[in-house]
Structures are given as structure tokens and as C-alpha cells.
PDB file of C-alpha atoms in Angstrom:
ATOM      1  CA  MET A   1      -2.469  15.746  15.486  1.00 50.00           C
ATOM      2  CA  ALA A   2      -4.509  13.757  12.897  1.00 53.00           C
ATOM      3  CA  VAL A   3      -3.287  11.069  10.906  1.00 65.00           C
ATOM      4  CA  GLY A   4      -4.351   9.417   7.339  1.00 72.00           C
ATOM      5  CA  PRO A   5      -4.637   5.906   6.593  1.00 80.00           C
ATOM      6  CA  VAL A   6      -1.342   4.277   5.962  1.00 82.00           C
ATOM      7  CA  GLU A   7      -0.770   2.016   3.335  1.00 84.00           C
ATOM      8  CA  TYR A   8       2.014   0.216   1.364  1.00 85.00           C
ATOM      9  CA  LEU A   9       2.789  -1.187  -2.141  1.00 86.00           C
ATOM     10  CA  VAL A  10       5.550  -3.686  -3.213  1.00 89.00           C
ATOM     11  CA  VAL A  11       6.093  -3.036  -6.797  1.00 89.00           C
ATOM     12  CA  THR A  12       8.475  -4.817  -9.278  1.00 89.00           C
ATOM     13  CA  PHE A  13       9.996  -3.552 -12.580  1.00 87.00           C
ATOM     14  CA  PRO A  14      12.569  -4.405 -15.079  1.00 85.00           C
ATOM     15  CA  GLY A  15      16.210  -3.103 -14.452  1.00 79.00           C
ATOM     16  CA  GLY A  16      15.807   0.509 -13.403  1.00 73.00           C
ATOM     17  CA  ARG A  17      12.593   1.637 -14.836  1.00 79.00           C
ATOM     18  CA  PHE A  18      11.858   3.451 -11.234  1.00 85.00           C
ATOM     19  CA  ALA A  19      13.324   7.205 -12.346  1.00 83.00           C
ATOM     20  CA  ASP A  20      11.806   7.422 -15.764  1.00 83.00           C
ATOM     21  CA  VAL A  21       8.217   5.974 -14.970  1.00 84.00           C
ATOM     22  CA  ILE A  22       7.436   5.499 -11.210  1.00 88.00           C
ATOM     23  CA  ALA A  23       9.298   8.353  -9.495  1.00 89.00           C
ATOM     24  CA  PRO A  24       7.474  11.038 -11.312  1.00 91.00           C
ATOM     25  CA  VAL A  25       3.809   9.658 -10.241  1.00 91.00           C
ATOM     26  CA  LEU A  26       5.170   9.687  -6.556  1.00 92.00           C
ATOM     27  CA  VAL A  27       6.407  13.306  -7.158  1.00 92.00           C
ATOM     28  CA  ASP A  28       3.191  14.267  -8.182  1.00 92.00           C
ATOM     29  CA  ALA A  29       1.276  12.292  -5.377  1.00 91.00           C
ATOM     30  CA  VAL A  30       3.832  14.284  -2.676  1.00 91.00           C
ATOM     31  CA  ALA A  31       3.216  17.970  -4.366  1.00 91.00           C
ATOM     32  CA  SER A  32      -0.449  17.654  -4.503  1.00 92.00           C
ATOM     33  CA  GLU A  33      -0.185  16.814  -0.735  1.00 88.00           C
ATOM     34  CA  ALA A  34      -2.247  13.952  -1.461  1.00 89.00           C
ATOM     35  CA  ALA A  35       0.275  11.644   0.386  1.00 90.00           C
ATOM     36  CA  ARG A  36       3.385  11.594   2.383  1.00 89.00           C
ATOM     37  CA  ILE A  37       6.062   8.877   1.867  1.00 90.00           C
ATOM     38  CA  LEU A  38       6.747   7.356   5.161  1.00 88.00           C
ATOM     39  CA  ASP A  39       9.229   4.544   3.550  1.00 89.00           C
ATOM     40  CA  LEU A  40      10.953   4.121   0.300  1.00 92.00           C
ATOM     41  CA  ALA A  41      12.862   0.886  -0.111  1.00 92.00           C
ATOM     42  CA  PHE A  42      14.489  -0.594  -2.957  1.00 93.00           C
ATOM     43  CA  ALA A  43      15.771  -4.420  -4.079  1.00 93.00           C
ATOM     44  CA  ARG A  44      17.451  -5.736  -6.882  1.00 93.00           C
ATOM     45  CA  ARG A  45      17.694  -9.706  -7.801  1.00 92.00           C
ATOM     46  CA  ALA A  46      21.625  -9.706  -8.542  1.00 90.00           C
ATOM     47  CA  SER A  47      22.827 -12.253 -10.749  1.00 88.00           C
ATOM     48  CA  GLY A  48      23.499 -15.501  -8.699  1.00 88.00           C
ATOM     49  CA  GLY A  49      20.190 -14.934  -7.184  1.00 87.00           C
ATOM     50  CA  ALA A  50      21.048 -12.785  -4.079  1.00 91.00           C
ATOM     51  CA  LEU A  51      18.554 -10.167  -3.418  1.00 93.00           C
ATOM     52  CA  GLU A  52      20.273  -6.753  -2.599  1.00 93.00           C
ATOM     53  CA  ARG A  53      19.207  -3.563  -1.227  1.00 93.00           C
ATOM     54  CA  LEU A  54      19.517  -0.509  -3.297  1.00 92.00           C
ATOM     55  CA  GLU A  55      19.517   3.039  -2.156  1.00 92.00           C
ATOM     56  CA  LEU A  56      17.150   5.686  -3.636  1.00 91.00           C
ATOM     57  CA  ARG A  57      20.266   7.405  -5.168  1.00 91.00           C
ATOM     58  CA  GLU A  58      20.957   3.953  -7.475  1.00 91.00           C
ATOM     59  CA  MET A  59      17.535   4.286  -8.490  1.00 91.00           C
ATOM     60  CA  ASP A  60      16.842   7.807  -9.035  1.00 90.00           C
ATOM     61  CA  PRO A  61      20.265   9.189 -10.063  1.00 90.00           C
ATOM     62  CA  GLN A  62      18.606  12.360 -11.019  1.00 89.00           C
ATOM     63  CA  GLY A  63      16.976  12.930  -7.808  1.00 88.00           C
ATOM     64  CA  LEU A  64      13.481  13.799  -8.978  1.00 89.00           C
ATOM     65  CA  LEU A  65      12.033  12.347  -6.040  1.00 89.00           C
ATOM     66  CA  ALA A  66      13.463  14.141  -2.747  1.00 85.00           C
ATOM     67  CA  PHE A  67      12.728  11.631   0.038  1.00 84.00           C
ATOM     68  CA  GLU A  68      13.868  12.220   3.645  1.00 82.00           C
ATOM     69  CA  PRO A  69      12.085   9.294   6.199  1.00 78.00           C
ATOM     70  CA  PRO A  70       9.875  11.219   8.765  1.00 75.00           C
ATOM     71  CA  GLU A  71      11.201  11.517  12.403  1.00 74.00           C
ATOM     72  CA  GLY A  72      11.628   8.007  13.872  1.00 64.00           C
ATOM     73  CA  GLY A  73      12.784   6.581  10.438  1.00 59.00           C
ATOM     74  CA  ARG A  74      11.929   2.958   9.756  1.00 61.00           C
ATOM     75  CA  ASP A  75      11.006   1.910  13.299  1.00 62.00           C
ATOM     76  CA  GLY A  76       8.570  -1.031  12.838  1.00 64.00           C
ATOM     77  CA  LEU A  77       8.655  -1.294   9.008  1.00 69.00           C
ATOM     78  CA  PRO A  78       9.618  -4.290   7.402  1.00 74.00           C
ATOM     79  CA  GLN A  79      13.149  -4.652   5.355  1.00 82.00           C
ATOM     80  CA  ILE A  80      12.523  -5.060   1.899  1.00 88.00           C
ATOM     81  CA  THR A  81      14.987  -8.146   1.452  1.00 86.00           C
ATOM     82  CA  ASP A  82      13.187  -9.639   3.950  1.00 87.00           C
ATOM     83  CA  LEU A  83       9.742  -9.882   2.197  1.00 87.00           C
ATOM     84  CA  GLU A  84       8.651 -13.355   1.142  1.00 87.00           C
ATOM     85  CA  VAL A  85       6.568 -11.865  -1.629  1.00 87.00           C
ATOM     86  CA  LEU A  86       9.979 -11.209  -3.503  1.00 90.00           C
ATOM     87  CA  GLU A  87      11.067 -14.642  -3.419  1.00 88.00           C
ATOM     88  CA  ARG A  88      10.388 -15.199  -7.069  1.00 88.00           C
ATOM     89  CA  LEU A  89      11.734 -11.951  -8.133  1.00 90.00           C
ATOM     90  CA  PRO A  90      13.704 -12.622 -11.570  1.00 92.00           C
ATOM     91  CA  GLU A  91      16.921 -11.988 -11.943  1.00 91.00           C
ATOM     92  CA  GLY A  92      17.820  -8.425 -13.120  1.00 90.00           C
ATOM     93  CA  ASP A  93      14.340  -7.285 -11.918  1.00 92.00           C
ATOM     94  CA  SER A  94      14.128  -4.457  -9.032  1.00 92.00           C
ATOM     95  CA  ALA A  95      11.410  -4.005  -6.358  1.00 93.00           C
ATOM     96  CA  ALA A  96      10.207  -1.010  -4.360  1.00 92.00           C
ATOM     97  CA  LEU A  97       8.357  -0.905  -1.017  1.00 91.00           C
ATOM     98  CA  ILE A  98       6.081   2.171  -1.049  1.00 91.00           C
ATOM     99  CA  VAL A  99       4.672   2.892   2.509  1.00 88.00           C
ATOM    100  CA  TRP A 100       2.596   6.027   2.497  1.00 88.00           C
ATOM    101  CA  GLU A 101       0.119   8.049   4.419  1.00 87.00           C
ATOM    102  CA  ASP A 102      -3.226   9.440   2.935  1.00 87.00           C
ATOM    103  CA  LEU A 103      -3.010  12.914   3.378  1.00 88.00           C
ATOM    104  CA  TRP A 104      -6.435  13.777   1.564  1.00 85.00           C
ATOM    105  CA  SER A 105      -8.298  11.745   3.850  1.00 84.00           C
ATOM    106  CA  VAL A 106      -7.562  13.832   7.067  1.00 83.00           C
ATOM    107  CA  PRO A 107      -9.835  16.593   6.284  1.00 86.00           C
ATOM    108  CA  LEU A 108     -12.508  14.253   5.023  1.00 86.00           C
ATOM    109  CA  THR A 109     -12.351  12.692   8.389  1.00 84.00           C
ATOM    110  CA  ARG A 110     -12.590  15.626  10.378  1.00 86.00           C
ATOM    111  CA  ALA A 111     -15.702  16.698   8.368  1.00 90.00           C
ATOM    112  CA  VAL A 112     -17.337  13.679   8.934  1.00 90.00           C
ATOM    113  CA  GLN A 113     -16.588  13.923  12.407  1.00 89.00           C
ATOM    114  CA  GLU A 114     -17.600  17.697  12.882  1.00 93.00           C
ATOM    115  CA  ALA A 115     -21.015  16.557  11.027  1.00 95.00           C
ATOM    116  CA  GLY A 116     -21.789  14.149  13.734  1.00 94.00           C
ATOM    117  CA  GLY A 117     -20.781  10.932  11.517  1.00 92.00           C
ATOM    118  CA  ARG A 118     -18.707   8.277  12.039  1.00 85.00           C
ATOM    119  CA  LEU A 119     -16.582   5.796   9.593  1.00 78.00           C
ATOM    120  CA  LEU A 120     -18.623   2.430   9.318  1.00 78.00           C
ATOM    121  CA  ALA A 121     -15.925   0.817   6.960  1.00 74.00           C
ATOM    122  CA  HIS A 122     -12.615   1.141   5.107  1.00 69.00           C
ATOM    123  CA  GLU A 123     -11.880  -1.185   2.772  1.00 67.00           C
ATOM    124  CA  ARG A 124      -9.037  -1.407   0.223  1.00 65.00           C
ATOM    125  CA  VAL A 125     -10.144  -2.864  -3.484  1.00 60.00           C
ATOM    126  CA  PRO A 126      -7.245  -4.889  -5.209  1.00 58.00           C
ATOM    127  CA  ALA A 127      -5.913  -3.201  -8.412  1.00 56.00           C
ATOM    128  CA  ASP A 128      -7.314  -6.076 -10.285  1.00 55.00           C
ATOM    129  CA  GLY A 129     -10.752  -5.695  -8.745  1.00 50.00           C
ATOM    130  CA  GLY A 130     -10.614  -9.611  -7.810  1.00 55.00           C
ATOM    131  CA  ASP A 131     -10.745 -11.415  -4.809  1.00 56.00           C
ATOM    132  CA  ASP A 132     -10.961 -14.883  -3.309  1.00 61.00           C
ATOM    133  CA  VAL A 133     -14.192 -16.240  -2.232  1.00 64.00           C
ATOM    134  CA  ILE A 134     -13.051 -17.024   1.543  1.00 69.00           C
ATOM    135  CA  THR A 135     -11.551 -13.295   1.851  1.00 70.00           C
ATOM    136  CA  LEU A 136     -14.809 -11.746   0.534  1.00 73.00           C
ATOM    137  CA  LEU A 137     -16.577 -14.064   2.908  1.00 76.00           C
ATOM    138  CA  GLU A 138     -14.413 -12.530   5.981  1.00 76.00           C
ATOM    139  CA  ARG A 139     -15.151  -9.291   5.150  1.00 77.00           C
ATOM    140  CA  LEU A 140     -18.519  -9.603   5.126  1.00 78.00           C
ATOM    141  CA  ALA A 141     -18.548 -11.596   8.339  1.00 81.00           C
ATOM    142  CA  ALA A 142     -16.608  -8.500   9.672  1.00 77.00           C
ATOM    143  CA  LEU A 143     -18.942  -6.137   8.684  1.00 79.00           C
ATOM    144  CA  ARG A 144     -21.795  -8.053  10.114  1.00 78.00           C
ATOM    145  CA  GLN A 145     -20.038  -8.061  13.428  1.00 81.00           C
ATOM    146  CA  GLN A 146     -19.532  -4.437  13.287  1.00 77.00           C
ATOM    147  CA  GLY A 147     -22.944  -3.790  12.821  1.00 77.00           C
ATOM    148  CA  ALA A 148     -22.875  -2.465   9.321  1.00 73.00           C
ATOM    149  CA  LEU A 149     -24.922  -5.324   8.004  1.00 74.00           C
ATOM    150  CA  SER A 150     -28.097  -7.161   9.369  1.00 82.00           C
ATOM    151  CA  GLU A 151     -28.373 -10.747   9.688  1.00 85.00           C
ATOM    152  CA  ALA A 152     -30.746 -10.624   6.409  1.00 82.00           C
ATOM    153  CA  GLU A 153     -27.998  -8.287   4.374  1.00 77.00           C
ATOM    154  CA  PHE A 154     -25.360 -10.655   5.216  1.00 78.00           C
ATOM    155  CA  ALA A 155     -27.453 -13.910   4.336  1.00 81.00           C
ATOM    156  CA  ALA A 156     -28.092 -12.256   1.050  1.00 77.00           C
ATOM    157  CA  GLN A 157     -24.585 -11.014   0.155  1.00 78.00           C
ATOM    158  CA  LYS A 158     -23.190 -14.293   1.170  1.00 77.00           C
ATOM    159  CA  THR A 159     -25.697 -16.035  -1.079  1.00 76.00           C
ATOM    160  CA  ARG A 160     -24.592 -13.694  -3.912  1.00 72.00           C
ATOM    161  CA  ILE A 161     -20.837 -14.343  -3.699  1.00 69.00           C
ATOM    162  CA  LEU A 162     -21.154 -18.109  -3.373  1.00 70.00           C
ATOM    163  CA  ALA A 163     -23.060 -18.195  -6.210  1.00 65.00           C
ATOM    164  CA  ASP A 164     -20.277 -16.145  -8.406  1.00 60.00           C
TER     165      ASP A 164
END
């Protein structure tokens, strides 16, 4: 069985804004078969500072998002309360860990393979479009090692990155 890329996000939001704003977007992604949710976990910074795990029904009391973890459950996935990125989550704010499989890319990958093509690179551009220079140089070096860039192309791109 072909599997699409698996990705995750950790998002924060004030209070319980998941059900009214975020859940409908996830419902649409699943309904359109663009994505399959593999894990969905919630936490809130309680008064007093403790990070507490929350259940889906606490964040989505109307049951907008019908989520059942796939067989195998949470095997190998991080616990939301163990994520270092949430250490500075403000008191009263909530967070969601969303892990999903990109289903839309499975037919595309098959078509590329059937056409005799191959995947040369797959990168995720940060939402803000920014990246630090070291990360950009590391990615550039990886592309050169994979043979996707010649030495001349590598040198030109490296010069451009360092000049910015």
C-alpha cells in the first residue's frame, strides 16, 4: 500500500478556540480526502503552570471532528506534554499536535513512477517563508550530495544565500 508523506504541526491558541475555528478546517481536509489524521493530541497550560493533556471531546464538545486513531494507535509518536516547544505556552492557552498523512500525493507519486520519473527532492517551506542561513546551506548541501545540483549551481546558490 502506498503511503503519502507524514507531517505534523504543533499549534497554540487561546483557551478553547479549537472547535469553532480549527476543527472545521480539519474536517474539510479529511472529507476531501486530502489528508488522513494519524494523531491528534491536546494540552493546556493550567493555572499554576502545569501542562495538562486534554481529550478531543474537551476541545470539540459538539463532535465536529470524528477522529479515530489508525490501527497501532500512537506507537512511536511523541506525547504532547513532552514537547519542548510548549515549555513557554502561556497560562490558559491550549495547544494541538496534529499528525497527518498527505493522501493527495499518493496518486501523484504513482503517476510519476508510471511515467518513469522519480522524486528528486521534497522540502517543506516554513509558513512564514523564512529560514535561517545555516538551514538553507544545509539543505543546499544535501541537494548537491543527492546529485540534484552541480558544483557550479551549488556555488551560485551558496553565494546568493550568503549575500542576502
